Amino acid sequence: MFAQELVDALYPHWVELRRAFHREPELAFEEVATAEKIIAELERLRIPYEYQGKGGAVLGRIEGKGELTVALRADMDALPGTETTGLPFASVIPGKMHACGHDAHMAMLLGAAALLQENPPPGRVLLVFQPAEEKGGGARVILRSGALEGVRAIFGGHVTHHYRVGEIMVGEGVVTAQSDSFAIHICGRGGHGARPHEAIDAVVIAGFLITAVQTLISREIDPLHPSVVTIGRVQAGSAPNVIAEEAWLEGTMRTTHAEARRHLHAGMRRMIKALAELHRAEIALEIREGYPPVVNSPKETEIARRAILQVVGEKGLVPMEHPSMGAEDFAFYLEKIPGCYVRFGARREDEFIPLHSPAFDVNEEVLKVGALYFAQVAWEALREYGG
Ligand code: NI
């Protein structure tokens, strides 16, 4: 449907766009220069858009022949961190970097916009450039604004080194985990390192707690329901010979099953209550709800599958084996609107660099795959719904 010659002709420009985004990364809700670049390209393509300013989304509207609307989404934010790629277009902003590939997502969606302008679909396409995927849930801001009212389906995706360029992973149902974070405060009684009987040692209690919570995963949760508890931050004490009065622990929980999640939350509370009693301490637990799971709807997954076959063929279609333990705020859209979230293989032959690594980079050939997929899936969806 989209001529390879057209894609090849547009590709160098998509690479330029991606590199411009990459050079100037901005963190969640601060994507102003990024939005300006998107707007400049939409204007060049003569696509009407809306932008409310800092912290807002850029929404582009492609008018086709038909009343129905499908949405395509790319995220705009970068991450804190110092880039180590040494690339000529590496970040020029100290301490900020596109380490999650959102620069590629934006270039892909602008690529799809160009393709759809050349070949108008049988309906309307809403291009959603979303702020703050990494932190703060920019998806919720867009949903609250009402911008997606009347949208029939939404499609999104993410680059990854888990697959090669030319491969797209797709699956129905749960594709990413529910993520919840927690904070624990242990309050004992400080004292002299030589006289433990006069104190209640918050560090020893923290030690018990760190290992105890792992038994929730290994002994209480059904192993067929993938779940993770990670304590990533521990803070206590002031001197080697002082018994710490307080300790703070912070972590994240990932679950893919509602019952496993309930059990994990209840299990944390139960253990903390018991450990407090066991060690004569006071322990407080705060659980903060994170992103819900991304759940792909059956019909839209089928539509995505058809688009993938068109773009990369049977050989490039990778069926999902199991959900990822990562989290993604695309989930908020899918709670309200049916849709499908896929993964674009983006590694070079022999290298694997995880997302969020300071050395992260994509094989830019993925821009062709992503742009074609987004354009194709919009077409497939509008045709399916009879746009
Ligand atoms: Ni990401």
mmCIF file of C-alpha atoms in Angstrom, residues 7-286:
data_model
loop_
_atom_site.group_PDB
_atom_site.id
_atom_site.type_symbol
_atom_site.label_atom_id
_atom_site.label_comp_id
_atom_site.label_asym_id
_atom_site.label_seq_id
_atom_site.Cartn_x
_atom_site.Cartn_y
_atom_site.Cartn_z
ATOM 1 C CA VAL A 7 9.621 5.108 2.346
ATOM 2 C CA ASP A 8 13.231 5.047 1.186
ATOM 3 C CA ALA A 9 12.963 8.616 -0.074
ATOM 4 C CA LEU A 10 11.532 9.901 3.223
ATOM 5 C CA TYR A 11 13.822 7.851 5.480
ATOM 6 C CA PRO A 12 16.825 10.246 5.598
ATOM 7 C CA HIS A 13 14.495 12.973 6.867
ATOM 8 C CA TRP A 14 13.115 10.661 9.582
ATOM 9 C CA VAL A 15 16.692 9.973 10.683
ATOM 10 C CA GLU A 16 17.300 13.735 10.909
ATOM 11 C CA LEU A 17 14.142 14.191 12.981
ATOM 12 C CA ARG A 18 15.111 11.414 15.369
ATOM 13 C CA ARG A 19 18.617 12.818 15.795
ATOM 14 C CA ALA A 20 17.277 16.315 16.461
ATOM 15 C CA PHE A 21 15.035 14.929 19.223
ATOM 16 C CA HIS A 22 17.935 12.872 20.547
ATOM 17 C CA ARG A 23 20.310 15.830 20.713
ATOM 18 C CA GLU A 24 17.970 17.882 22.874
ATOM 19 C CA PRO A 25 16.249 15.607 25.405
ATOM 20 C CA GLU A 26 13.685 16.987 27.851
ATOM 21 C CA LEU A 27 12.259 15.360 30.971
ATOM 22 C CA ALA A 28 8.618 14.589 31.770
ATOM 23 C CA PHE A 29 6.239 17.561 31.448
ATOM 24 C CA GLU A 30 9.081 19.815 30.227
ATOM 25 C CA GLU A 31 8.951 18.830 26.538
ATOM 26 C CA VAL A 32 8.770 22.351 25.080
ATOM 27 C CA ALA A 33 11.608 22.313 22.512
ATOM 28 C CA THR A 34 10.527 18.783 21.580
ATOM 29 C CA ALA A 35 6.948 19.945 20.968
ATOM 30 C CA GLU A 36 8.297 22.817 18.817
ATOM 31 C CA LYS A 37 10.154 20.348 16.603
ATOM 32 C CA ILE A 38 7.019 18.191 16.219
ATOM 33 C CA ILE A 39 4.920 21.255 15.386
ATOM 34 C CA ALA A 40 7.432 22.436 12.766
ATOM 35 C CA GLU A 41 7.182 19.062 11.035
ATOM 36 C CA LEU A 42 3.359 18.959 11.252
ATOM 37 C CA GLU A 43 3.263 22.430 9.698
ATOM 38 C CA ARG A 44 5.617 21.294 6.948
ATOM 39 C CA LEU A 45 3.247 18.371 6.285
ATOM 40 C CA ARG A 46 0.230 20.738 6.440
ATOM 41 C CA ILE A 47 -1.352 18.785 9.280
ATOM 42 C CA PRO A 48 -3.537 20.830 11.667
ATOM 43 C CA TYR A 49 -2.533 20.497 15.319
ATOM 44 C CA GLU A 50 -3.305 21.628 18.856
ATOM 45 C CA TYR A 51 -0.809 22.327 21.601
ATOM 46 C CA GLN A 52 -1.627 23.784 25.019
ATOM 47 C CA GLY A 53 1.987 24.566 25.926
ATOM 48 C CA LYS A 54 4.455 23.149 28.450
ATOM 49 C CA GLY A 55 3.318 19.865 29.943
ATOM 50 C CA GLY A 56 0.696 19.317 27.258
ATOM 51 C CA ALA A 57 0.376 16.963 24.317
ATOM 52 C CA VAL A 58 0.782 17.868 20.663
ATOM 53 C CA LEU A 59 -2.284 16.543 18.835
ATOM 54 C CA GLY A 60 -2.197 16.326 15.055
ATOM 55 C CA ARG A 61 -5.303 15.618 12.996
ATOM 56 C CA ILE A 62 -5.245 13.851 9.658
ATOM 57 C CA GLU A 63 -8.553 14.102 7.852
ATOM 58 C CA GLY A 64 -9.379 11.148 5.639
ATOM 59 C CA LYS A 65 -12.547 10.121 3.876
ATOM 60 C CA GLY A 66 -14.707 8.957 6.777
ATOM 61 C CA GLU A 67 -16.112 9.891 10.170
ATOM 62 C CA LEU A 68 -14.375 7.407 12.477
ATOM 63 C CA THR A 69 -11.191 8.293 14.337
ATOM 64 C CA VAL A 70 -8.302 6.097 15.401
ATOM 65 C CA ALA A 71 -5.428 7.399 17.498
ATOM 66 C CA LEU A 72 -1.705 6.683 17.165
ATOM 67 C CA ARG A 73 0.512 7.535 20.110
ATOM 68 C CA ALA A 74 4.190 8.396 20.602
ATOM 69 C CA ASP A 75 5.773 9.518 23.882
ATOM 70 C CA MET A 76 8.028 12.581 24.079
ATOM 71 C CA ASP A 77 10.010 12.523 27.325
ATOM 72 C CA ALA A 78 13.621 11.600 28.038
ATOM 73 C CA LEU A 79 15.267 10.336 31.233
ATOM 74 C CA PRO A 80 17.709 11.732 33.770
ATOM 75 C CA GLY A 81 21.180 10.293 33.135
ATOM 76 C CA THR A 82 24.385 11.039 31.296
ATOM 77 C CA GLU A 83 24.725 9.615 27.793
ATOM 78 C CA THR A 84 27.806 7.501 27.070
ATOM 79 C CA THR A 85 27.140 6.566 23.421
ATOM 80 C CA GLY A 86 29.707 9.032 22.007
ATOM 81 C CA LEU A 87 27.420 9.497 18.985
ATOM 82 C CA PRO A 88 27.809 12.694 16.922
ATOM 83 C CA PHE A 89 24.182 13.531 17.798
ATOM 84 C CA ALA A 90 24.474 12.596 21.499
ATOM 85 C CA SER A 91 22.616 14.662 24.089
ATOM 86 C CA VAL A 92 23.918 18.205 24.491
ATOM 87 C CA ILE A 93 21.884 18.673 27.683
ATOM 88 C CA PRO A 94 23.905 17.556 30.712
ATOM 89 C CA GLY A 95 22.197 14.917 32.844
ATOM 90 C CA LYS A 96 19.390 14.202 30.366
ATOM 91 C CA MET A 97 19.167 11.581 27.675
ATOM 92 C CA HIS A 98 16.776 9.755 25.365
ATOM 93 C CA ALA A 99 17.643 6.386 26.911
ATOM 94 C CA CYS A 100 14.206 4.871 26.289
ATOM 95 C CA GLY A 101 13.932 5.438 22.553
ATOM 96 C CA HIS A 102 11.077 7.949 22.694
ATOM 97 C CA ASP A 103 13.070 10.017 20.163
ATOM 98 C CA ALA A 104 12.578 7.135 17.707
ATOM 99 C CA HIS A 105 8.864 6.844 18.573
ATOM 100 C CA MET A 106 8.260 10.508 17.676
ATOM 101 C CA ALA A 107 10.161 10.205 14.387
ATOM 102 C CA MET A 108 8.165 7.062 13.519
ATOM 103 C CA LEU A 109 4.851 8.768 14.160
ATOM 104 C CA LEU A 110 5.869 11.793 12.091
ATOM 105 C CA GLY A 111 6.938 9.347 9.394
ATOM 106 C CA ALA A 112 3.531 7.683 9.524
ATOM 107 C CA ALA A 113 1.913 11.125 9.283
ATOM 108 C CA ALA A 114 3.839 11.813 6.070
ATOM 109 C CA LEU A 115 2.788 8.446 4.625
ATOM 110 C CA LEU A 116 -0.858 9.013 5.559
ATOM 111 C CA GLN A 117 -0.795 12.474 3.966
ATOM 112 C CA GLU A 118 0.388 10.821 0.740
ATOM 113 C CA ASN A 119 -2.200 8.091 0.990
ATOM 114 C CA PRO A 120 -5.249 9.382 2.932
ATOM 115 C CA PRO A 121 -6.949 6.692 5.046
ATOM 116 C CA PRO A 122 -10.706 5.941 5.053
ATOM 117 C CA GLY A 123 -11.284 7.978 8.239
ATOM 118 C CA ARG A 124 -9.587 10.317 10.692
ATOM 119 C CA VAL A 125 -6.272 9.752 12.409
ATOM 120 C CA LEU A 126 -5.401 11.522 15.637
ATOM 121 C CA LEU A 127 -1.644 11.767 16.174
ATOM 122 C CA VAL A 128 -0.964 11.842 19.910
ATOM 123 C CA PHE A 129 2.464 13.104 20.982
ATOM 124 C CA GLN A 130 2.242 12.482 24.700
ATOM 125 C CA PRO A 131 4.302 14.103 27.447
ATOM 126 C CA ALA A 132 5.621 12.314 30.531
ATOM 127 C CA GLU A 133 5.429 8.580 29.930
ATOM 128 C CA GLU A 134 8.327 7.848 32.270
ATOM 129 C CA LYS A 135 7.042 9.747 35.227
ATOM 130 C CA GLY A 136 3.715 11.192 36.101
ATOM 131 C CA GLY A 137 1.540 9.400 33.607
ATOM 132 C CA GLY A 138 1.052 11.930 30.798
ATOM 133 C CA ALA A 139 -1.571 9.573 29.345
ATOM 134 C CA ARG A 140 -3.896 10.421 32.240
ATOM 135 C CA VAL A 141 -3.537 14.132 31.512
ATOM 136 C CA ILE A 142 -4.601 13.589 27.898
ATOM 137 C CA LEU A 143 -7.549 11.385 28.897
ATOM 138 C CA ARG A 144 -8.722 13.946 31.445
ATOM 139 C CA SER A 145 -8.584 16.701 28.801
ATOM 140 C CA GLY A 146 -11.211 14.845 26.771
ATOM 141 C CA ALA A 147 -8.989 14.908 23.666
ATOM 142 C CA LEU A 148 -9.637 11.233 23.008
ATOM 143 C CA GLU A 149 -13.421 11.338 23.204
ATOM 144 C CA GLY A 150 -14.948 9.575 20.228
ATOM 145 C CA VAL A 151 -11.699 7.764 19.401
ATOM 146 C CA ARG A 152 -12.587 4.238 18.280
ATOM 147 C CA ALA A 153 -9.194 2.599 18.976
ATOM 148 C CA ILE A 154 -5.633 3.529 19.914
ATOM 149 C CA PHE A 155 -2.316 2.008 18.851
ATOM 150 C CA GLY A 156 1.149 2.423 20.315
ATOM 151 C CA GLY A 157 4.491 0.689 20.497
ATOM 152 C CA HIS A 158 7.985 0.710 21.917
ATOM 153 C CA VAL A 159 11.461 0.009 20.568
ATOM 154 C CA THR A 160 13.488 -2.749 22.215
ATOM 155 C CA HIS A 161 16.735 -4.623 21.734
ATOM 156 C CA HIS A 162 14.972 -7.888 22.560
ATOM 157 C CA TYR A 163 14.227 -8.264 18.857
ATOM 158 C CA ARG A 164 16.052 -7.463 15.635
ATOM 159 C CA VAL A 165 15.048 -4.683 13.281
ATOM 160 C CA GLY A 166 12.331 -6.053 11.029
ATOM 161 C CA GLU A 167 10.660 -7.923 13.885
ATOM 162 C CA ILE A 168 7.528 -6.707 15.651
ATOM 163 C CA MET A 169 6.238 -8.455 18.759
ATOM 164 C CA VAL A 170 2.496 -8.579 19.340
ATOM 165 C CA GLY A 171 0.225 -10.355 21.802
ATOM 166 C CA GLU A 172 -3.344 -10.263 23.058
ATOM 167 C CA GLY A 173 -4.225 -9.639 26.705
ATOM 168 C CA VAL A 174 -1.760 -8.592 29.424
ATOM 169 C CA VAL A 175 1.531 -7.398 27.881
ATOM 170 C CA THR A 176 3.059 -5.377 30.726
ATOM 171 C CA ALA A 177 2.854 -5.725 34.473
ATOM 172 C CA GLN A 178 0.986 -3.683 37.044
ATOM 173 C CA SER A 179 3.581 -1.590 38.832
ATOM 174 C CA ASP A 180 3.191 -0.379 42.422
ATOM 175 C CA SER A 181 5.836 1.288 44.532
ATOM 176 C CA PHE A 182 6.223 1.176 48.288
ATOM 177 C CA ALA A 183 8.047 2.927 51.113
ATOM 178 C CA ILE A 184 8.790 1.406 54.513
ATOM 179 C CA HIS A 185 9.831 3.316 57.610
ATOM 180 C CA ILE A 186 11.295 1.342 60.507
ATOM 181 C CA CYS A 187 11.455 3.115 63.835
ATOM 182 C CA GLY A 188 13.494 1.412 66.580
ATOM 183 C CA ARG A 189 15.568 2.980 69.324
ATOM 184 C CA GLY A 190 19.063 4.370 68.755
ATOM 185 C CA GLY A 191 21.966 3.504 71.029
ATOM 186 C CA HIS A 192 25.632 2.658 71.461
ATOM 187 C CA GLY A 193 27.037 0.013 69.100
ATOM 188 C CA ALA A 194 28.505 -1.842 72.080
ATOM 189 C CA ARG A 195 25.266 -2.039 74.067
ATOM 190 C CA PRO A 196 22.527 -3.485 71.803
ATOM 191 C CA HIS A 197 20.355 -4.472 74.782
ATOM 192 C CA GLU A 198 19.664 -0.789 75.413
ATOM 193 C CA ALA A 199 18.552 -0.191 71.820
ATOM 194 C CA ILE A 200 16.241 -1.531 69.078
ATOM 195 C CA ASP A 201 18.340 -1.865 65.944
ATOM 196 C CA ALA A 202 16.544 -0.614 62.841
ATOM 197 C CA VAL A 203 19.296 -2.030 60.592
ATOM 198 C CA VAL A 204 18.857 -5.599 61.842
ATOM 199 C CA ILE A 205 15.093 -5.324 61.375
ATOM 200 C CA ALA A 206 15.628 -3.983 57.847
ATOM 201 C CA GLY A 207 17.845 -6.996 57.140
ATOM 202 C CA PHE A 208 15.101 -9.432 58.185
ATOM 203 C CA LEU A 209 12.546 -7.512 56.199
ATOM 204 C CA ILE A 210 14.578 -7.395 52.972
ATOM 205 C CA THR A 211 14.865 -11.173 52.809
ATOM 206 C CA ALA A 212 11.419 -11.904 54.274
ATOM 207 C CA VAL A 213 9.516 -10.059 51.544
ATOM 208 C CA GLN A 214 11.218 -12.185 48.880
ATOM 209 C CA THR A 215 9.518 -15.257 50.356
ATOM 210 C CA LEU A 216 6.178 -13.729 49.352
ATOM 211 C CA ILE A 217 7.290 -14.229 45.761
ATOM 212 C CA SER A 218 9.028 -17.583 46.171
ATOM 213 C CA ARG A 219 6.588 -19.260 48.619
ATOM 214 C CA GLU A 220 3.203 -17.559 48.425
ATOM 215 C CA ILE A 221 2.546 -16.420 44.853
ATOM 216 C CA ASP A 222 1.604 -18.916 42.148
ATOM 217 C CA PRO A 223 4.780 -19.319 40.066
ATOM 218 C CA LEU A 224 2.606 -19.240 36.949
ATOM 219 C CA HIS A 225 1.693 -15.628 37.767
ATOM 220 C CA PRO A 226 4.948 -13.718 37.193
ATOM 221 C CA SER A 227 5.590 -11.279 40.065
ATOM 222 C CA VAL A 228 8.562 -9.275 41.315
ATOM 223 C CA VAL A 229 9.424 -7.387 44.496
ATOM 224 C CA THR A 230 12.561 -5.233 44.398
ATOM 225 C CA ILE A 231 13.858 -3.083 47.219
ATOM 226 C CA GLY A 232 16.020 -0.612 45.367
ATOM 227 C CA ARG A 233 16.822 1.863 48.073
ATOM 228 C CA VAL A 234 17.878 1.372 51.707
ATOM 229 C CA GLN A 235 18.921 4.128 54.021
ATOM 230 C CA ALA A 236 19.885 3.933 57.704
ATOM 231 C CA GLY A 237 22.501 4.866 60.250
ATOM 232 C CA SER A 238 24.945 7.671 60.864
ATOM 233 C CA ALA A 239 28.148 6.086 62.199
ATOM 234 C CA PRO A 240 29.766 2.625 62.390
ATOM 235 C CA ASN A 241 29.441 2.440 66.185
ATOM 236 C CA VAL A 242 25.930 3.838 66.504
ATOM 237 C CA ILE A 243 22.844 1.639 66.443
ATOM 238 C CA ALA A 244 20.452 3.165 63.947
ATOM 239 C CA GLU A 245 17.149 4.312 65.325
ATOM 240 C CA GLU A 246 15.485 4.521 61.921
ATOM 241 C CA ALA A 247 15.657 2.883 58.528
ATOM 242 C CA TRP A 248 13.930 3.709 55.247
ATOM 243 C CA LEU A 249 13.383 1.251 52.435
ATOM 244 C CA GLU A 250 11.844 1.875 49.035
ATOM 245 C CA GLY A 251 10.959 -0.499 46.271
ATOM 246 C CA THR A 252 8.726 -1.575 43.453
ATOM 247 C CA MET A 253 6.301 -4.473 42.941
ATOM 248 C CA ARG A 254 5.319 -5.867 39.551
ATOM 249 C CA THR A 255 2.399 -8.222 39.067
ATOM 250 C CA THR A 256 0.526 -9.614 36.101
ATOM 251 C CA HIS A 257 -2.461 -11.111 37.907
ATOM 252 C CA ALA A 258 -5.043 -9.355 40.087
ATOM 253 C CA GLU A 259 -5.098 -12.059 42.780
ATOM 254 C CA ALA A 260 -1.278 -12.123 42.968
ATOM 255 C CA ARG A 261 -1.301 -8.365 43.420
ATOM 256 C CA ARG A 262 -3.893 -8.482 46.220
ATOM 257 C CA HIS A 263 -1.924 -11.240 47.941
ATOM 258 C CA LEU A 264 1.367 -9.350 47.634
ATOM 259 C CA HIS A 265 -0.071 -6.155 49.119
ATOM 260 C CA ALA A 266 -1.735 -8.042 51.981
ATOM 261 C CA GLY A 267 1.394 -10.150 52.515
ATOM 262 C CA MET A 268 3.599 -7.064 52.820
ATOM 263 C CA ARG A 269 1.250 -5.598 55.432
ATOM 264 C CA ARG A 270 1.103 -8.894 57.357
ATOM 265 C CA MET A 271 4.892 -9.323 57.406
ATOM 266 C CA ILE A 272 5.514 -5.777 58.476
ATOM 267 C CA LYS A 273 3.034 -6.034 61.325
ATOM 268 C CA ALA A 274 4.606 -9.314 62.463
ATOM 269 C CA LEU A 275 8.187 -8.034 62.196
ATOM 270 C CA ALA A 276 7.286 -4.932 64.184
ATOM 271 C CA GLU A 277 5.937 -7.100 66.979
ATOM 272 C CA LEU A 278 8.840 -9.568 66.757
ATOM 273 C CA HIS A 279 11.435 -6.816 67.123
ATOM 274 C CA ARG A 280 9.590 -4.320 69.367
ATOM 275 C CA ALA A 281 9.724 -1.665 66.662
ATOM 276 C CA GLU A 282 7.252 0.466 64.810
ATOM 277 C CA ILE A 283 7.108 -0.090 61.083
ATOM 278 C CA ALA A 284 5.013 1.895 58.641
ATOM 279 C CA LEU A 285 4.269 0.788 55.095
ATOM 280 C CA GLU A 286 2.966 2.979 52.319
#
